[in-house]
Coordinates of C-alpha atoms in Angstrom, one line a residue:
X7 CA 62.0 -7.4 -35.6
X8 CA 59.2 -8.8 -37.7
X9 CA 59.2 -11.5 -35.1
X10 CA 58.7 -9.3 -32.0
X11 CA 56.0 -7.2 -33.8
X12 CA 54.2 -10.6 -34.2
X13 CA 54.4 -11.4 -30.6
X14 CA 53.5 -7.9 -29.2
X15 CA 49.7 -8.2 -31.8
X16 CA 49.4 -12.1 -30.1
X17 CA 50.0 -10.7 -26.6
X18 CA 47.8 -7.3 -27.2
X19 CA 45.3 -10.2 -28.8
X20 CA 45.2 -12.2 -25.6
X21 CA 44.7 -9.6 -23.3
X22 CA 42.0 -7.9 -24.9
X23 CA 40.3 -11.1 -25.6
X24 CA 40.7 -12.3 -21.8
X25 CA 39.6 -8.6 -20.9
X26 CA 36.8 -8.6 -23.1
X27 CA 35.3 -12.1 -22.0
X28 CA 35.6 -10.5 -18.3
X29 CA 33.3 -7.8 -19.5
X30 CA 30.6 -9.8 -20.8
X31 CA 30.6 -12.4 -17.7
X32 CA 30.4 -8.9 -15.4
X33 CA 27.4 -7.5 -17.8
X34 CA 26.1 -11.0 -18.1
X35 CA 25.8 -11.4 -14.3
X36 CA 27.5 -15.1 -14.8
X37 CA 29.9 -16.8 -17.0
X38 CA 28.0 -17.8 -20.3
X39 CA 29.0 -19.0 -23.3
X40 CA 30.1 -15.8 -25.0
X41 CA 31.9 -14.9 -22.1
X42 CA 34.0 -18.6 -21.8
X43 CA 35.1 -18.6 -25.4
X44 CA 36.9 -15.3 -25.1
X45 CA 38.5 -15.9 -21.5
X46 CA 40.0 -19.5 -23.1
X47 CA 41.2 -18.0 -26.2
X48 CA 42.9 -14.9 -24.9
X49 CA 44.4 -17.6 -21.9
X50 CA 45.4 -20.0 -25.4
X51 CA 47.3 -16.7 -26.6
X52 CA 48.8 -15.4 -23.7
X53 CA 50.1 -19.0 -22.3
X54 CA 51.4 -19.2 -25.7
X55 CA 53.1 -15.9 -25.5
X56 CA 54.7 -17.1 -22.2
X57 CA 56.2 -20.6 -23.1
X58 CA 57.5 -19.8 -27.1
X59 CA 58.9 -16.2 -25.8
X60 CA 60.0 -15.9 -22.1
X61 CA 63.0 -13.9 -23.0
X62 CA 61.0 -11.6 -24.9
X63 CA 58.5 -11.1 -21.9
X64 CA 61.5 -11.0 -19.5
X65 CA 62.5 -7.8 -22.0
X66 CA 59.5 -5.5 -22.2
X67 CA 58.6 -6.5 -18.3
X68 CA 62.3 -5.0 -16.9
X69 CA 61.8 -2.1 -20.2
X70 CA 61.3 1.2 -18.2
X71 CA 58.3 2.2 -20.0
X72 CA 56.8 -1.2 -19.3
X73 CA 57.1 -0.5 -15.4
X74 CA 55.9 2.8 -15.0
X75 CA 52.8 1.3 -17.1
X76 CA 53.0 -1.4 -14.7
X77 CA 53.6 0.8 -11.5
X78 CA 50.6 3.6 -13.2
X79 CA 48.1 0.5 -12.9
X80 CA 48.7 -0.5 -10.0
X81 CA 48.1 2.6 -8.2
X82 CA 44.9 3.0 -10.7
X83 CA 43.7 -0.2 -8.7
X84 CA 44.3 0.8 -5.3
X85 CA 43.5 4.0 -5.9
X86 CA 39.9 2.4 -7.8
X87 CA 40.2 0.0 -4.4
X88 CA 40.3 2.7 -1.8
X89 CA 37.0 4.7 -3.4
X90 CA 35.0 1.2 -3.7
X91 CA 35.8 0.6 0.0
X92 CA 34.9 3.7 0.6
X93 CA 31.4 3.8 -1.0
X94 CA 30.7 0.4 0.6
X95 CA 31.3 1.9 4.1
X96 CA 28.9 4.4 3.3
X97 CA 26.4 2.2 1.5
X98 CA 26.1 0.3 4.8
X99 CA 26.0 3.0 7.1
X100 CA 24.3 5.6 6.0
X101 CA 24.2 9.5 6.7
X102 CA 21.2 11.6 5.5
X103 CA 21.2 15.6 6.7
X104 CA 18.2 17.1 6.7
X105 CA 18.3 21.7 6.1
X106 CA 14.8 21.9 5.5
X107 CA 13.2 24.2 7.9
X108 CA 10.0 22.0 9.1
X109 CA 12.3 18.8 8.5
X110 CA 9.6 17.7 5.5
X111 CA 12.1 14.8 4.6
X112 CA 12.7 13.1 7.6
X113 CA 10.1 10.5 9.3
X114 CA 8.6 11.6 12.5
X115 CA 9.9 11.2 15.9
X116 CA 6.4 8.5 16.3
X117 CA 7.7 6.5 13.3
X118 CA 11.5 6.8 14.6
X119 CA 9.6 5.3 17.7
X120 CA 7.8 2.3 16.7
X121 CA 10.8 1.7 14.1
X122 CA 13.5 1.1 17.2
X123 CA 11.0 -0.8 19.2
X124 CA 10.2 -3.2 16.1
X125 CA 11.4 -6.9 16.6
X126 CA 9.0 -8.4 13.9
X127 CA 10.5 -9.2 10.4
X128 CA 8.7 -7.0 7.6
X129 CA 8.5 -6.8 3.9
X130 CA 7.2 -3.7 2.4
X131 CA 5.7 -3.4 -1.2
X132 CA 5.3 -0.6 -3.3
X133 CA 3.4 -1.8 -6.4
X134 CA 3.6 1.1 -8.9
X135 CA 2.5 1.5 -13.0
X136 CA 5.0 2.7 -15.2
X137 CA 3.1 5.4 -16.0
X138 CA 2.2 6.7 -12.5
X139 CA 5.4 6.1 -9.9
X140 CA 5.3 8.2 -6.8
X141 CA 9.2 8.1 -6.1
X142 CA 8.9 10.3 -3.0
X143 CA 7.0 7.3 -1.1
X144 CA 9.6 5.4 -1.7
X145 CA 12.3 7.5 -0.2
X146 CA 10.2 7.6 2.6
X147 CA 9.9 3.6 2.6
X148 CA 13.3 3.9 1.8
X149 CA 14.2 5.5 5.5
X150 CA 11.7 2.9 7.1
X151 CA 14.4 0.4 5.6
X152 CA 17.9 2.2 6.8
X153 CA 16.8 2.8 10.5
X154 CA 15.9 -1.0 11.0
X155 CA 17.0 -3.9 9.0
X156 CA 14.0 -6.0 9.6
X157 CA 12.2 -3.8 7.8
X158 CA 12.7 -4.9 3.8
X159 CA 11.3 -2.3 1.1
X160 CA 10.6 -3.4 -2.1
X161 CA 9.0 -1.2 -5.2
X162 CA 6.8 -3.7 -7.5
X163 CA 6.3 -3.1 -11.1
X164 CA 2.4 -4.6 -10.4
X165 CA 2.8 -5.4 -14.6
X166 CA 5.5 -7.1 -14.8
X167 CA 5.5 -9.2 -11.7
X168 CA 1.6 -10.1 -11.5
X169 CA 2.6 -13.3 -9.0
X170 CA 3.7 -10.9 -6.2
X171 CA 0.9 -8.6 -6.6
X172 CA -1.3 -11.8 -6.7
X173 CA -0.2 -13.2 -3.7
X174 CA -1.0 -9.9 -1.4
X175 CA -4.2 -9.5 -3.4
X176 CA -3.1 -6.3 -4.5
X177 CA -5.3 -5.0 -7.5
X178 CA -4.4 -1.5 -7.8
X179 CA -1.5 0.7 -8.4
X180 CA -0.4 2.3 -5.6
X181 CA -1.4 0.1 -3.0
X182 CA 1.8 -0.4 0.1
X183 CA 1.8 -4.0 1.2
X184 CA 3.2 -4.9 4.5
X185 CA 3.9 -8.6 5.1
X186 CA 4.9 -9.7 8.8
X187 CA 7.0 -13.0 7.6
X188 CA 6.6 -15.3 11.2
X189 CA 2.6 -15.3 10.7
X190 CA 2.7 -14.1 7.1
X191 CA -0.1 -11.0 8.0
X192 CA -0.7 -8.3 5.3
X193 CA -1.9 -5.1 5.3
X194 CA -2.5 -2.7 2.4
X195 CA -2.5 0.9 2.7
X196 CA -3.9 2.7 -0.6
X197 CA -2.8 6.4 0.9
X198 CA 0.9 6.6 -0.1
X199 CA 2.2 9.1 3.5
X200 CA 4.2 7.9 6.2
X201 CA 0.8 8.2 8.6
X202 CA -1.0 5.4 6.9
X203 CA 2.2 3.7 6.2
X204 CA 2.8 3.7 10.0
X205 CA -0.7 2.7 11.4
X206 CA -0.6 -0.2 9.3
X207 CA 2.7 -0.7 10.7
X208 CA 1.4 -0.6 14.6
X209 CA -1.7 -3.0 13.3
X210 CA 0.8 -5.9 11.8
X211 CA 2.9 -6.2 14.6
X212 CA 0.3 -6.1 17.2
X213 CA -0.1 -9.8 18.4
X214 CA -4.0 -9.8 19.3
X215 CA -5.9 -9.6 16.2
X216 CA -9.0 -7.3 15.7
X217 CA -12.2 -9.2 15.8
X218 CA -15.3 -9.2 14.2
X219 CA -18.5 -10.7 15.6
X220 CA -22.0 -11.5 13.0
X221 CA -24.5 -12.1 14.9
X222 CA -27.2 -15.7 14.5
X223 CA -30.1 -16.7 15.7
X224 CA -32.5 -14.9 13.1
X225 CA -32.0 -16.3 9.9
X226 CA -28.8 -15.0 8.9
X227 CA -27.0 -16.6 6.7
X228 CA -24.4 -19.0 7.9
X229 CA -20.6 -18.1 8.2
X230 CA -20.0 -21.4 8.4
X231 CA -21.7 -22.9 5.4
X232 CA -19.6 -24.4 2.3
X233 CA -17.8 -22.6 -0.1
X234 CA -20.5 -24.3 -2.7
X235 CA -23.1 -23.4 -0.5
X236 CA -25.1 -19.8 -2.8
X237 CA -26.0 -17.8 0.5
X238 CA -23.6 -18.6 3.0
X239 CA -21.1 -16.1 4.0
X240 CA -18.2 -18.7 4.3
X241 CA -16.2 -16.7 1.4
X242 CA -16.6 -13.2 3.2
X243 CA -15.4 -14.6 6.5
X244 CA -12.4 -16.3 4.6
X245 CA -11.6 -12.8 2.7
X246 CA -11.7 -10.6 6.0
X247 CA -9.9 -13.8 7.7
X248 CA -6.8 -12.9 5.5
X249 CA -7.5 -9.0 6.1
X250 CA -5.7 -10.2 9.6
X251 CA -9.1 -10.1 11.6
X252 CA -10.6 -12.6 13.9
X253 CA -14.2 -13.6 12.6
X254 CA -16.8 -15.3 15.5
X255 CA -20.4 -15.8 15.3
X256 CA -22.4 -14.6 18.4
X257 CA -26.1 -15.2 19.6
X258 CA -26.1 -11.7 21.4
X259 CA -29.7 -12.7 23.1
X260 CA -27.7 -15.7 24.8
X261 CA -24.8 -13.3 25.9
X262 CA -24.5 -11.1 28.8
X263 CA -23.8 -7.8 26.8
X264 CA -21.5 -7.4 23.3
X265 CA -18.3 -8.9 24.1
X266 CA -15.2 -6.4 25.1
X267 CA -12.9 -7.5 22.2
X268 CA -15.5 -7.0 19.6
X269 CA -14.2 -4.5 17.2
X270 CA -17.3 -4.7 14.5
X271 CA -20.7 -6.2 15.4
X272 CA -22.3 -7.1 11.7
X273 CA -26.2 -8.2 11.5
X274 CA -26.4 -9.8 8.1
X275 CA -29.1 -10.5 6.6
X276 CA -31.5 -11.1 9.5
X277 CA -35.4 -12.4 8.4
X278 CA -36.8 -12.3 11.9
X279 CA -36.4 -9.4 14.2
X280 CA -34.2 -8.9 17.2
X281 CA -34.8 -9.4 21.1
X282 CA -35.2 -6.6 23.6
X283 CA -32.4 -7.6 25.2
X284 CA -30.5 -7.3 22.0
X285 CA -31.6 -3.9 21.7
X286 CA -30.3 -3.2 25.0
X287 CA -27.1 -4.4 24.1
X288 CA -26.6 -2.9 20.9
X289 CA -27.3 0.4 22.5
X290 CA -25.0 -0.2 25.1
X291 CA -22.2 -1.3 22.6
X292 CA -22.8 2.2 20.4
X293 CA -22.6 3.8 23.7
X294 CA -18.9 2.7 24.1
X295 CA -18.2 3.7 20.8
X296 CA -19.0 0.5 19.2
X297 CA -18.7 -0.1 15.5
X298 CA -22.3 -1.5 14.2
X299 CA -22.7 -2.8 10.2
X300 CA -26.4 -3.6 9.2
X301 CA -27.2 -5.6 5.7
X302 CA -31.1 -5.0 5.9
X303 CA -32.6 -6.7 3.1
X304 CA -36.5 -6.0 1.3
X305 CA -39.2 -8.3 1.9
X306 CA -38.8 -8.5 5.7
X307 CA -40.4 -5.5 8.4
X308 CA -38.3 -5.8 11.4
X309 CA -39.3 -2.9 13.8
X310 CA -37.0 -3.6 16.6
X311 CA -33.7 -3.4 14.4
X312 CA -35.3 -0.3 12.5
X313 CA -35.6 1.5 16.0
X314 CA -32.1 1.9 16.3
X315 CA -31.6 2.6 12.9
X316 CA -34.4 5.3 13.1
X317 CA -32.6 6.7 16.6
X318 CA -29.6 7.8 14.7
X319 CA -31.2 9.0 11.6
X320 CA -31.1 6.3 9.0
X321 CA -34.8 5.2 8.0
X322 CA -35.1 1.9 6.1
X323 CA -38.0 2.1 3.2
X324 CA -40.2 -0.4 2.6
X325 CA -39.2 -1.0 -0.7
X326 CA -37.1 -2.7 -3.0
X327 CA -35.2 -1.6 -5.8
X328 CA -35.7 -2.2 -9.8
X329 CA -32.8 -1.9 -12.3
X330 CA -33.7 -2.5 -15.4
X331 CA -30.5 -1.8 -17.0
X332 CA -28.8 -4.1 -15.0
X333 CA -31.1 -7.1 -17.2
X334 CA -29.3 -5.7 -20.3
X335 CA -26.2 -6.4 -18.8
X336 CA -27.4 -10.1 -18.2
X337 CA -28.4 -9.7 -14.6
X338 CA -31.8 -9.5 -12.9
X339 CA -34.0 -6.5 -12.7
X340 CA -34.0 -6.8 -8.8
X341 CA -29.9 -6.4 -8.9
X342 CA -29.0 -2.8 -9.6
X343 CA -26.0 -1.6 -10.4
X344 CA -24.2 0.3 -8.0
X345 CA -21.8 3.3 -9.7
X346 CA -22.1 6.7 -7.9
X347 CA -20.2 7.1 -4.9
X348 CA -20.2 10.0 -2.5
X349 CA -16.5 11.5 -1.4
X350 CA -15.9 9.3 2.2
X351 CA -12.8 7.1 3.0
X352 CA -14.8 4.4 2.4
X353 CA -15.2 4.9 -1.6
X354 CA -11.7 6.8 -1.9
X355 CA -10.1 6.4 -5.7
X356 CA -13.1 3.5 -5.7
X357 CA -14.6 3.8 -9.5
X358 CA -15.7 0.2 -9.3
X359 CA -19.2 -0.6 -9.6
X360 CA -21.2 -2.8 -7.6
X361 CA -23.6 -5.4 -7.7
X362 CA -26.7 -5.3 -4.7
X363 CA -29.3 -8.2 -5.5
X364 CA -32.4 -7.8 -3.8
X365 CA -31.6 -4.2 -2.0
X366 CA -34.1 -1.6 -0.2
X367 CA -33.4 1.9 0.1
X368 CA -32.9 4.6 3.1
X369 CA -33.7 8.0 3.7
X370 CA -31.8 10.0 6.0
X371 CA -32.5 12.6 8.8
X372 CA -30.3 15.1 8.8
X373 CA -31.4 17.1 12.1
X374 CA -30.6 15.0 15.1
X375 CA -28.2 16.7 17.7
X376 CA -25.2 14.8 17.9
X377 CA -25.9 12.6 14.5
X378 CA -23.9 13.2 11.6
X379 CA -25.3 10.9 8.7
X380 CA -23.9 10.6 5.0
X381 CA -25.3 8.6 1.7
X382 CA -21.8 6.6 0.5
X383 CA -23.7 4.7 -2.1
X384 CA -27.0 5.4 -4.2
X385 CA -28.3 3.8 -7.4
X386 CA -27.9 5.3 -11.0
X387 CA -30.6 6.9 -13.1
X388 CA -33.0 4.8 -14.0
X389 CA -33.8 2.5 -11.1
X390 CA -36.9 3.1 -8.6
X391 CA -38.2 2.0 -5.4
X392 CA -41.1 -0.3 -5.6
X393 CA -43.6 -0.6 -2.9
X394 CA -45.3 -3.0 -4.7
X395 CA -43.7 -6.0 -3.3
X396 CA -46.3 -8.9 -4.0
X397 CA -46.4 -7.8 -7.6
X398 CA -42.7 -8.2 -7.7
X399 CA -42.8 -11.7 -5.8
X400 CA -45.0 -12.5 -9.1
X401 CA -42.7 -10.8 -11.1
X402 CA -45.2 -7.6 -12.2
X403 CA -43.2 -4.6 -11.3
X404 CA -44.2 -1.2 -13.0
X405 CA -42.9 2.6 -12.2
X406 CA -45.5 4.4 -10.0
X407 CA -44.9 7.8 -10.0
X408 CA -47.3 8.4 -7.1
X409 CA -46.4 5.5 -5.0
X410 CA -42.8 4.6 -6.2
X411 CA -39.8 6.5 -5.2
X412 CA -37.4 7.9 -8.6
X413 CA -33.6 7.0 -8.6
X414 CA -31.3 8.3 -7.0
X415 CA -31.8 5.6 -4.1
X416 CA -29.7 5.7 -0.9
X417 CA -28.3 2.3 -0.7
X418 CA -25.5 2.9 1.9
X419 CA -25.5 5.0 4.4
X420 CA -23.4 5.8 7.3
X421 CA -24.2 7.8 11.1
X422 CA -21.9 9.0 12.7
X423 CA -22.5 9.4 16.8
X424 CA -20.8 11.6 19.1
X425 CA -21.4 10.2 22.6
X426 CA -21.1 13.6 24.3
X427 CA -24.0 15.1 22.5
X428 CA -26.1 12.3 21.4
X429 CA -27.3 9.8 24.5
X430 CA -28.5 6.4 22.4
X431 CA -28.0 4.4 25.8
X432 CA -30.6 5.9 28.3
X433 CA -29.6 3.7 31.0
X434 CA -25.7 5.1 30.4
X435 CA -23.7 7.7 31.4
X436 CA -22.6 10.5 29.3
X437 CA -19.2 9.3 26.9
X438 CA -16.8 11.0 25.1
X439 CA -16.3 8.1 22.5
X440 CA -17.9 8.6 18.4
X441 CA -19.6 5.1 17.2
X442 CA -20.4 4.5 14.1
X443 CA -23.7 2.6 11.9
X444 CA -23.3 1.7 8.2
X445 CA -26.1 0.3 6.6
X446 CA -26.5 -1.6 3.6
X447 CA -29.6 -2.3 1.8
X448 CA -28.7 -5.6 0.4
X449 CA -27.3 -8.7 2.3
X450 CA -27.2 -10.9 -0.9
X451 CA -24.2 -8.9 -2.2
X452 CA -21.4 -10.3 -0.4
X453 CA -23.0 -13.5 0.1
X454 CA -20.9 -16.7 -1.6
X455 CA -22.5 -16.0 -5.1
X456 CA -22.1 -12.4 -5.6
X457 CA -18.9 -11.5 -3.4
X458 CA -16.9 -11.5 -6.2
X459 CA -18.8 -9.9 -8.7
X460 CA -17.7 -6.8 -10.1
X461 CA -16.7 -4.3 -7.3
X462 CA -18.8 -6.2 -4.1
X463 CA -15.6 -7.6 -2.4
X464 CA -13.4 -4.4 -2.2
X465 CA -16.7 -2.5 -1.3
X466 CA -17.7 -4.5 2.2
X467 CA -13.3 -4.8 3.5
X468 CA -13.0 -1.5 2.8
X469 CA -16.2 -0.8 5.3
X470 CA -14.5 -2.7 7.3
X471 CA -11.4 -1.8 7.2
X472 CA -12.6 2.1 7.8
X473 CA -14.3 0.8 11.1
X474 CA -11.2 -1.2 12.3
X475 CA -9.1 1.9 11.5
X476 CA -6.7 2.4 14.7
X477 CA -5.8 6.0 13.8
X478 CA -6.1 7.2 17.0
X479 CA -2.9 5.2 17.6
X480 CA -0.3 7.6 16.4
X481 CA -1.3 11.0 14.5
X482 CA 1.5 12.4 12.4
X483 CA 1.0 16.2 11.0
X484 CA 1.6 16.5 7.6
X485 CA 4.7 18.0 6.7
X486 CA 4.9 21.3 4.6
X487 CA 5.9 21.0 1.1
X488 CA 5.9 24.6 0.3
X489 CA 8.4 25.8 -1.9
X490 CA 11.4 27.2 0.6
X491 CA 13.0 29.5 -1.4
X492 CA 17.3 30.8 -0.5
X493 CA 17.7 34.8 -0.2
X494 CA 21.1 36.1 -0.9
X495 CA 22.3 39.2 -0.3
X496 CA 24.5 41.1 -3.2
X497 CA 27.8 40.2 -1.6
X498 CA 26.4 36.9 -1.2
X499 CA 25.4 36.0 -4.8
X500 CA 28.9 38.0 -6.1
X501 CA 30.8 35.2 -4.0
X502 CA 28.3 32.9 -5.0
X503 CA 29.5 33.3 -8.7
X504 CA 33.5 33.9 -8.2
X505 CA 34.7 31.1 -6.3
X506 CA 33.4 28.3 -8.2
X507 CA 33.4 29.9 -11.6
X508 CA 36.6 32.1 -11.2
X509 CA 38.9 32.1 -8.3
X510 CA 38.8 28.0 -8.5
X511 CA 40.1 27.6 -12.0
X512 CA 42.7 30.4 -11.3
X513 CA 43.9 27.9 -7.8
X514 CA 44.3 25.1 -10.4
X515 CA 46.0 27.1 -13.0
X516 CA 48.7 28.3 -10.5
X517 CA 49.2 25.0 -8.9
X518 CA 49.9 23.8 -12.8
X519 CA 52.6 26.4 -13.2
X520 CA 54.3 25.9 -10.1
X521 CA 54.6 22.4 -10.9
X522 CA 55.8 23.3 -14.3
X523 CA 58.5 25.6 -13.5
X524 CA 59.6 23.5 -10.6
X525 CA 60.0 20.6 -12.8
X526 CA 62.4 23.2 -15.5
X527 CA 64.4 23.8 -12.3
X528 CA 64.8 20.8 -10.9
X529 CA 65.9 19.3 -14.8

């Protein structure tokens, strides 16, 4: 007896230890060390058991406890088996019902669109801050993912995996990455709703890239020039390059008219003034609804350029601008520091500052007919507008409260032009289309020295990225997320409370007697 009792701790011993060392392997994820030693002891034990005592396991295998044990666990598998297989199916094919009454969480019937009609392979990153995580984008990322499986959604702790977030250039929490994996295209979408999340969806897959044309042939600096190079714009073109844009140079006075595919004509930094003809075509171009970005630096007077500046209400001053904090900071008087933003698209959740070497300043006229013109950028307190611009090329420069102008300066402006009101061509006809002008009073700040400084960088692609917008492609309402609250009637809420709480514990009590006295019958 002493014996058997012996035997039944060594085989209890060997199972548990085998069981245990299965545990840890499953938590583990693998078969470590831990994990090993317990699976080889509790086999030691248990193929001990079996060779010393096989009479002794022949006995308590046919006992009749030992098989309705036996029988019990196996039914506890399959029964275990059949939910697992269960949940898989459902897992893989997924059922979502959706009782709200303005269907708020389903996607759109344009997303459910583009979604069937996608053949592209896309990764989709959420890149969230423990402390700020906006779980109901990714349910709706989530759906993106279950109604086509080329679509991969990922949510990114940005913290704790920096290499990801590097790679996409993604340098805020929040930000949606899509990755197109055959030409390895991103775009970022910093507005977490299934709109932006879409549009940048139609932009990815689209196989003609957006392009961008900077005009040459006055002075600009090259976007050709080394990366070593101070003033060349080689690093901009290379950052709005990986923006998925195409980037050209153009001499518009050689070309027949602003070419069809040109998304954004930019004039950086020009030091001598633009052709008639270029006039002609730059008026022509905003008369389509062109897209028009102008980096008009100090120490140059170019009236042709400031004509059609002037047209649609933005007014370059002969000026340029003195920061003298920005010297405390280690910088140069002539670089202010760029910190107050107005509310546009352009400056959205941007609290960056910026950086504008060598800047003028704009005024703006606010009562032109079809014009609709905004400051997005303006100097901080502190800072003037000298008009004294030899004394500053021999590095005098004094505040003149009769000559200079006091901070705030205007040193980014935007017009707005609605073709059906406002006639900028006066050879053309009548449009419906809206072009749009931003100005800049520096062209130094997103040259190869001071692009990435500070805030510069994120500044200029998002300007560019708010011209290159393809909204107009799909337009999804927002859905209502009002509360929807559930009337019941008296009857209703009595029911409400008596099935679940009364008449279905009764149903299981009653099934427990029958059993019961069935069972004292039946014995």
């Amino acid at each position: 007896m002493k014996n058997e009792n012996i035997f039944k701790i060594v085989l209890s011993s060997g199972i548990g230890l085998f069981v245990i060392g299965c545990l840890i392997a499953a938590i583990a994820g693998e078969f470590n060390a831990a994990s090993i030693i317990f699976l080889v002891l509790g086999f030691i034990l248990l193929f001990y058991v079996s060779f010393e005592k096989k009479d002794f396991l022949k006995q308590i295998i046919s006992n009749r406890a030992t098989r309705y044990g036996f029988n019990a666990f196996i039914y506890s598998l399959l029964f275990i088996g059949i939910i697992a297989f269960i949940q898989t199916i459902f897992t893989i094919h997924t059922f979502q019902l959706d009782l709200t009454k303005n269907k708020k969480y389903s996607l759109s019937d344009q997303t459910k669109k583009v979604l069937q009609n996608l053949k592209n392979n896309i990764d989709i990153y959420y890149f969230y801050s423990v402390q700020t995580r906006n779980i109901q984008i990714e349910d709706t990322l989530s759906q993106y993912e279950k109604l086509n499986p080329k679509i991969k959604f990922q949510a990114v702790d940005a913290d704790r995996n920096p290499a990801i977030a590097k790679k996409l250039n993604i340098n805020k929490y929040g930000t949606i990455a899509l990755n197109r994996k055959d030409n390895d295209a991103v775009e970022r979408v910093d507005e977490p709703t299934e709109q932006a999340v879409t549009n940048a969806l139609i932009r990815i897959i689209k196989e003609t890239k957006k392009k961008l044309y900077f005009t040459k042939g006055h002075g600009e600096p090259s976007i050709d020039a080394p990366q070593n190079e101070k003033t060349g714009l080689s690093v901009v073109k290379k950052e709005i390059s990986n923006e998925n844009y195409e980037v050209a140079d153009i001499e518009l006075f050689n070309s027949a008219s602003v070419p069809q595919d040109c998304s954004i004509l930019i004039i950086a930094g020009p030091q001598v003034d633009i052709f008639d003809i270029e006039v002609k075509h730059i008026k022509k171009y905003l008369s389509k609804g062109g897209k028009l970005i102008v980096l008009y630096p100090p120490f140059v007077k170019l009236p042709k350029l400031e004509s059609i500046l002037k047209e649609i209400g933005i007014e370059p001053v002969n000026d340029v601008i003195v920061d003298k904090f920005s010297r405390m900071l280690g910088g140069d008087f002539l670089m202010p520091i760029i910190s107050q933003y107005e509310s546009h698209d352009i400056t959205k959740s941007f609290n960056v500052a910026s950086f504008f070497p060598l800047s003028r300043s704009f005024e703006l006229k606010k009562d032109i007919s079809g014009i609709t013109s905004q400051v997005i950028a303006k100097t901080n307190p502190g800072s003037w507008g000298e008009t004294d611009l030899e004394g500053v090329k021999k590095g005098q420069a004094g505040f003149n409260d009769k000559l200079d102008k006091p901070s705030p300066l205007n040193v980014m402006v935007i017009s707005n032009i609605d073709n059906s009101i406002f006639k900028i061509d006066s050879d053309g006809t009548t449009a419906t289309s809206k072009a749009k002008v931003i100005a800049f009073g520096s062209s130094e700040f997103i040259n190869n020295t001071y692009l990435s400084v500070s805030g510069n960088r994120d500044l200029f692609l998002n300007t560019i990225s708010f011209l290159a917008e393809q909204g107009e492609l799909i337009s999804i309402r927002a859905k209502d997320k009002s509360f929807e609250p559930l009337f019941l009637s008296k009857v209703q809420g009595r029911m409400l409370f008596i099935i679940p709480t009364i008449l279905l514990p009764l149903l299981v009590l009653a099934i427990g007697i029958m059993v019961f006295i069935k069972r004292k019958i039946s014995y």
